[in-house]
Short mmCIF file of C-alpha atoms in Angstrom, two decimals:
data_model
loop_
_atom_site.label_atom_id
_atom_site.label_comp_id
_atom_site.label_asym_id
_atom_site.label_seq_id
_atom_site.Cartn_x
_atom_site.Cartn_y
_atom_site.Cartn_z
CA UNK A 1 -70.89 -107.20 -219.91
CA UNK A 2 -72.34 -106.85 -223.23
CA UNK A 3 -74.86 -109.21 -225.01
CA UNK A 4 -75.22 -108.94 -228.93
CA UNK A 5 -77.42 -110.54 -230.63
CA UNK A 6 -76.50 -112.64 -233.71
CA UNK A 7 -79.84 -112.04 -236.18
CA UNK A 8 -80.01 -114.44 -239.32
CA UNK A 9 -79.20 -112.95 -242.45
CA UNK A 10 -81.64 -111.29 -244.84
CA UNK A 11 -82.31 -111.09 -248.31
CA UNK A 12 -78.56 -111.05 -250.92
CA UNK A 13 -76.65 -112.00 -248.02
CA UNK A 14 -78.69 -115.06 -247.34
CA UNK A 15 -78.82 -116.03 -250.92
CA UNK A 16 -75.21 -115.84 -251.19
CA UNK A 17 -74.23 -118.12 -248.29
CA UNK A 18 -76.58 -121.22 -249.92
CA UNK A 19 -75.24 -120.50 -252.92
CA UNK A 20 -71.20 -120.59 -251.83
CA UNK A 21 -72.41 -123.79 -249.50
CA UNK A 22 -74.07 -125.71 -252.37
CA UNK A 23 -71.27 -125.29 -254.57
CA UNK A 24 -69.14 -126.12 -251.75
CA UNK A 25 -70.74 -129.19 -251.45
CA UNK A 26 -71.48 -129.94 -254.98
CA UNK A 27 -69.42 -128.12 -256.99
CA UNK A 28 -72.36 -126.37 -258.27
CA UNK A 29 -75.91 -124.43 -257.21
CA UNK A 30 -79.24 -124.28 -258.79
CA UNK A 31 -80.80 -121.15 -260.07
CA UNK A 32 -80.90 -118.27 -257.73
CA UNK A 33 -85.12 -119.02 -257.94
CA UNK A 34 -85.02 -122.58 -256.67
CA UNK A 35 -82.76 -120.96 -253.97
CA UNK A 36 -84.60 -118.20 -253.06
CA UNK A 37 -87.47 -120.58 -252.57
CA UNK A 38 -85.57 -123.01 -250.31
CA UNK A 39 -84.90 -119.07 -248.02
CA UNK A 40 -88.34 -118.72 -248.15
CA UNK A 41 -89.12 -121.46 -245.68
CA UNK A 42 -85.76 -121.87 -244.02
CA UNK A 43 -85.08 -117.95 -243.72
CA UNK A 44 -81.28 -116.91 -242.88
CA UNK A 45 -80.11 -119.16 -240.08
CA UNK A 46 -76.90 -120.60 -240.85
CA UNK A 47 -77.51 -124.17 -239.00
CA UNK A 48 -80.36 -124.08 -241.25
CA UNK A 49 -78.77 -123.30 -244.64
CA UNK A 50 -75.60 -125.40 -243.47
CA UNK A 51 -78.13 -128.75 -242.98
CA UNK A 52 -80.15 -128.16 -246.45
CA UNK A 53 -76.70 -127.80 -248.28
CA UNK A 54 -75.85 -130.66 -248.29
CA UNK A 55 -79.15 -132.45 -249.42
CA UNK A 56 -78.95 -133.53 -253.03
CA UNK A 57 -82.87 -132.97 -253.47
CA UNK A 58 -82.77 -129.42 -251.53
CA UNK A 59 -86.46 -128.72 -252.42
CA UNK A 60 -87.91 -132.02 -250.89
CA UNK A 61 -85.68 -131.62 -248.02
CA UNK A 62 -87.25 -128.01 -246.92
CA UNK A 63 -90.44 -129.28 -247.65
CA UNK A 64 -89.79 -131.92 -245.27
CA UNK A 65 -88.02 -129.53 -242.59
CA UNK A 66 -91.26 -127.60 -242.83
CA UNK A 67 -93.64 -130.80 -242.24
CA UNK A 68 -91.40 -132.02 -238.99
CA UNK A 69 -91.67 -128.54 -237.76
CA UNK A 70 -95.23 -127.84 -238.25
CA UNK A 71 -95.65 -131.71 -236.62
CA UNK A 72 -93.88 -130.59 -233.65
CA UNK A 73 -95.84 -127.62 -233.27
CA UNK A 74 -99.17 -128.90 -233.57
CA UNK A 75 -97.80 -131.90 -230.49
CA UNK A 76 -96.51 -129.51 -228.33
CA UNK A 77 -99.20 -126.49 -228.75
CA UNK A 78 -102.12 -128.15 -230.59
CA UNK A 79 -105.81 -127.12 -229.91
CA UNK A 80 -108.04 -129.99 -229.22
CA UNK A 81 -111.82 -128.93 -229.25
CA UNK A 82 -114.40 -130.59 -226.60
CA UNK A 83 -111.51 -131.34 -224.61
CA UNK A 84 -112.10 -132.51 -221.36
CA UNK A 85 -111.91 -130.42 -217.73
CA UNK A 86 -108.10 -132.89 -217.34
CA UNK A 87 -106.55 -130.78 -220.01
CA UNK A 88 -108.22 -127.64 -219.35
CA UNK A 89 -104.93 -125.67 -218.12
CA UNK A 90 -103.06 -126.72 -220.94
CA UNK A 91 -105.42 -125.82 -223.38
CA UNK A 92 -105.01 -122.34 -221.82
CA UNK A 93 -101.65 -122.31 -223.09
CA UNK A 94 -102.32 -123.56 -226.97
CA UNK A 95 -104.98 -121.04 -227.10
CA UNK A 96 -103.09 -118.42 -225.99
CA UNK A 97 -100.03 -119.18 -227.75
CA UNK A 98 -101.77 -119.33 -230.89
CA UNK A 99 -103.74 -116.04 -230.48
CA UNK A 100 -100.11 -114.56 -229.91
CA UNK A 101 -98.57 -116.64 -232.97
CA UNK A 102 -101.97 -115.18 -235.47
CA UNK A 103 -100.88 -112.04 -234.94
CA UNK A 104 -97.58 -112.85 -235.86
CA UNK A 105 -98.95 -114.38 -239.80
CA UNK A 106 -101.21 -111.29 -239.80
CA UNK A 107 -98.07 -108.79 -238.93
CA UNK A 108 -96.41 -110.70 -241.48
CA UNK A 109 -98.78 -110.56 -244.39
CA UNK A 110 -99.48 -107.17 -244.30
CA UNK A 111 -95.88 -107.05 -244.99
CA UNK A 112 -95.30 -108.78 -247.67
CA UNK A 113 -98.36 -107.02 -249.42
CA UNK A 114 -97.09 -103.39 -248.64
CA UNK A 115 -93.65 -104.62 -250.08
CA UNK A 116 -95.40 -105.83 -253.07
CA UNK A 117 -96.94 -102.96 -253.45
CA UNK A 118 -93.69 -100.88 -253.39
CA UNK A 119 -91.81 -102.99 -255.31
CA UNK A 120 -91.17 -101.95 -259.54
CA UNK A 121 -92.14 -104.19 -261.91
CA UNK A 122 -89.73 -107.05 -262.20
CA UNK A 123 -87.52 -105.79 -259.41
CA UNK A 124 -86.88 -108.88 -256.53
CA UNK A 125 -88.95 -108.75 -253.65
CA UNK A 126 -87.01 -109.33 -250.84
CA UNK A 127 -89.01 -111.46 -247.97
CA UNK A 128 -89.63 -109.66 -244.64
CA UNK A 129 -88.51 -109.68 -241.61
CA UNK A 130 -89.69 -111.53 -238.61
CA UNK A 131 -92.49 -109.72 -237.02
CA UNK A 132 -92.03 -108.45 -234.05
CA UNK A 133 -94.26 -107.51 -231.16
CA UNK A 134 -93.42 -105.80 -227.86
CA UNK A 135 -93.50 -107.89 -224.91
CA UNK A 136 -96.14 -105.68 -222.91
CA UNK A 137 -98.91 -106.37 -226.14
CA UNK A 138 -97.66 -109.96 -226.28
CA UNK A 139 -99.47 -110.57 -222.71
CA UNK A 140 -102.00 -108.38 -223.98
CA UNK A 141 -102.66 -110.67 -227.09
CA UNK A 142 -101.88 -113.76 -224.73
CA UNK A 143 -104.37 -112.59 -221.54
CA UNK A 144 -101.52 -113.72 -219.54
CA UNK A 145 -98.23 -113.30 -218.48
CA UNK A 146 -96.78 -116.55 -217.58
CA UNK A 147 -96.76 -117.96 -220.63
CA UNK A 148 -94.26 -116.28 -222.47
CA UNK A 149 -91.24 -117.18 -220.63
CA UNK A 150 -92.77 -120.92 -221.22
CA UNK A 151 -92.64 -120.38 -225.11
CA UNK A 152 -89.34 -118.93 -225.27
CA UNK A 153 -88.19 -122.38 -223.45
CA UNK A 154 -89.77 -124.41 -226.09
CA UNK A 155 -87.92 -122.32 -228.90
CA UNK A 156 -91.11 -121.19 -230.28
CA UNK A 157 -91.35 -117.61 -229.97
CA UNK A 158 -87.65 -115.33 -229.01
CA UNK A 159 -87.72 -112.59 -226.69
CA UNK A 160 -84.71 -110.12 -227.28
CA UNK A 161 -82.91 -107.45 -225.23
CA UNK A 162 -85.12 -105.20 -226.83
CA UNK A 163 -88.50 -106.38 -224.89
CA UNK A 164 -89.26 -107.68 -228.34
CA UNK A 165 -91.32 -111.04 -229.00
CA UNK A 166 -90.66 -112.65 -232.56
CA UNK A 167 -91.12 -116.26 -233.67
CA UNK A 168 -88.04 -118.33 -232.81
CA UNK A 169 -87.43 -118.72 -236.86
CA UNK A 170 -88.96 -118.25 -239.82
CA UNK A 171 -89.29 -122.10 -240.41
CA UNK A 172 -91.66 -121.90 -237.09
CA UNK A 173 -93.43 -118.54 -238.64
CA UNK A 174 -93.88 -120.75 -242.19
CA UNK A 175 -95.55 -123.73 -239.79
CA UNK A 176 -97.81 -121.06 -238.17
CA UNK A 177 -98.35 -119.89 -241.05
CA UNK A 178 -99.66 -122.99 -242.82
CA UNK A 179 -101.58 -123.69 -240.13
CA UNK A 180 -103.30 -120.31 -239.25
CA UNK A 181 -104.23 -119.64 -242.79
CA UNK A 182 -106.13 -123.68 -242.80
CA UNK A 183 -109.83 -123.11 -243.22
CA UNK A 184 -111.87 -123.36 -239.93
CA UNK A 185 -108.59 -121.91 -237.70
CA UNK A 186 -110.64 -119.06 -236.24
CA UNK A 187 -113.26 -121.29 -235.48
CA UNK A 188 -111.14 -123.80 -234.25
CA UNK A 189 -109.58 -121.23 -231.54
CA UNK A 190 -112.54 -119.34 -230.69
CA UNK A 191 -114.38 -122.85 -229.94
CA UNK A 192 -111.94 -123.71 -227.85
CA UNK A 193 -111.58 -120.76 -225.86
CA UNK A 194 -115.36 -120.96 -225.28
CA UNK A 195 -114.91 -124.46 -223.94
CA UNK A 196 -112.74 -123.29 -221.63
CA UNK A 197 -115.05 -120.49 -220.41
CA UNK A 198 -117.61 -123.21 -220.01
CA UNK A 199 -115.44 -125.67 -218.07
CA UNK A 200 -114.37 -123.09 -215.93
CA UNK A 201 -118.21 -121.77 -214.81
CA UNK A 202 -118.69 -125.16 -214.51
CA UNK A 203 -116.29 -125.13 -211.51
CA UNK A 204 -117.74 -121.77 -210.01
CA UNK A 205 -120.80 -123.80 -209.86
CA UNK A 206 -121.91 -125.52 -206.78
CA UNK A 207 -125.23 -127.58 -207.09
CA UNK A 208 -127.21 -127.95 -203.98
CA UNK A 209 -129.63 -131.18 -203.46
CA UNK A 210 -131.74 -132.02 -201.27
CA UNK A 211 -134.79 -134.76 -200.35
CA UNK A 212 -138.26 -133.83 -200.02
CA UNK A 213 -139.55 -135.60 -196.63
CA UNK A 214 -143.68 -136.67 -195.83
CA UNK A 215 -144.05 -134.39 -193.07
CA UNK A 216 -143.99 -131.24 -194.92
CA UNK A 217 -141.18 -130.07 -193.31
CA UNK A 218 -139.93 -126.21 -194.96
CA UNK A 219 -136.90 -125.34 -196.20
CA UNK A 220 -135.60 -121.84 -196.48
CA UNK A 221 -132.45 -120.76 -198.92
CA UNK A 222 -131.15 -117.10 -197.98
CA UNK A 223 -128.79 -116.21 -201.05
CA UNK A 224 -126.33 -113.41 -199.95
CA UNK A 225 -123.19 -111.41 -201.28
CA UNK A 226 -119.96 -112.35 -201.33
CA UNK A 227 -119.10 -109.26 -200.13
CA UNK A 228 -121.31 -109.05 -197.13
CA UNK A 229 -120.64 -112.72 -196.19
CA UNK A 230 -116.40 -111.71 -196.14
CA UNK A 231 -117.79 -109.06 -193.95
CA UNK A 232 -119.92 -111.40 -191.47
CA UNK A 233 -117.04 -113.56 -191.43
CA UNK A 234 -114.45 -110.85 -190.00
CA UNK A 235 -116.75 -109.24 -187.68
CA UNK A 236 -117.30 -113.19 -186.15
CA UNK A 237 -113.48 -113.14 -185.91
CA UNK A 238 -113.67 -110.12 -184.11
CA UNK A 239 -116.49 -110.40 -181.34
CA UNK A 240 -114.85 -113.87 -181.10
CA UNK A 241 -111.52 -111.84 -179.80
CA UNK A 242 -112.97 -109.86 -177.70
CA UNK A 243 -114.75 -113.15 -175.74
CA UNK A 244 -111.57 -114.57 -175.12
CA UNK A 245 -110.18 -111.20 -174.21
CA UNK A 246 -113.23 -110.47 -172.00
CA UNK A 247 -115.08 -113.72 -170.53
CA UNK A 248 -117.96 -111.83 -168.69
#
């Protein structure tokens, strides 16, 4: 069995579907500029460009495509900072998840400048592809593995048969974007990654108390290493075998 993948469409070929679908639908199409504008956001997904078609206001309605889908985003993956030990695990996940969807806006603007830059003056700059990162440096980026297969479940990144890790569509990479590029992002994620450093030593901590009594009594703490205490431990288990083997 074969599996091909069916990629949206890029650049002239997108441009001419919304065009033949808006004058389907309306007998005529705006300028190839308001168009390319609506592709932009929406990129070259045909449920996509088959939805916005038939909006009268096609403008207003990717602008509002793009505000439901960075709404979802933020509800399903949003950091939330001095959160509380309850949500600590799925914190772990937004922070992760958007270290992994970062790189994806930074991938992507580099991009766009180096196609700038090779582009001659007045010639149409065509919009880039996803970015793409391969699934080993994904869990890199992400510090863990599990949560990739739980992101391509949600639709928000897309793993190919190529071990390859893009967003899910370029209306979730225009969301990222707009949210990566707010001011106070890095600080945002790196603030929340320390609380969850803190929350979790907080855990490996074990407070010992204890009452002072009148009689001067002493009390004596012996600290010792984890590894010499497994040791102690299996050496008890063993002398203890050898009782019940050997009684006297």
């Amino acid at each position: 069995m074969h599996v091909i993948p069916v990629k949206d469409l890029r650049g002239l070929e997108s441009l001419a579907a919304l065009r033949h679908l808006r004058q389907q639908h309306f007998g005529k199409a705006e300028d190839d500029s308001v168009l390319m504008e609506v592709l932009k956001t929406s990129g070259g997904r045909l449920s996509r460009l088959n939805t916005l078609s038939r909006e009268k206001d096609i403008l207003e309605a990717t602008q509002h495509m793009l505000n439901n889908e960075k709404g979802w985003l933020l509800s399903v993956i949003g950091l939330i900072p001095d959160c509380d030990d309850d949500v600590m695990d799925e914190q772990k996940v937004c922070s992760s998840s958007w270290s992994l969807l970062r790189e994806f806006v930074k991938q992507y603007r580099e991009k766009e400048e180096e196609l700038k830059a090779a582009a001659k003056p007045g010639e149409l700059i065509p919009e880039p592809e996803l970015p793409g990162i391969s699934y080993y440096e994904a869990r890199q980026i992400m510090t863990r593995a599990d949560f990739l297969g739980m992101l391509d479940h949600l639709n928000i990144i897309n793993i190919d048969t190529d071990h390859m890790v893009r967003p899910d569509s370029m209306v979730v990479l225009r969301a990222a974007i707009e949210i990566v590029e707010e001011p106070g992002f890095d600080e945002l994620l790196d603030g929340v990654k320390d609380r969850i450093d803190a929350i979790e030593s907080l855990h490996r901590t074990r407070e010992l108390t204890w009452k002072a009594s009148d009689n001067e009594d002493t009390v004596r703490i012996m600290l010792q290493p984890y590894e010499k205490r497994e040791k102690d431990k299996e050496n008890d288990k063993e002398n203890a075998g050898r009782r019940s083997w050997w009684p006297f």
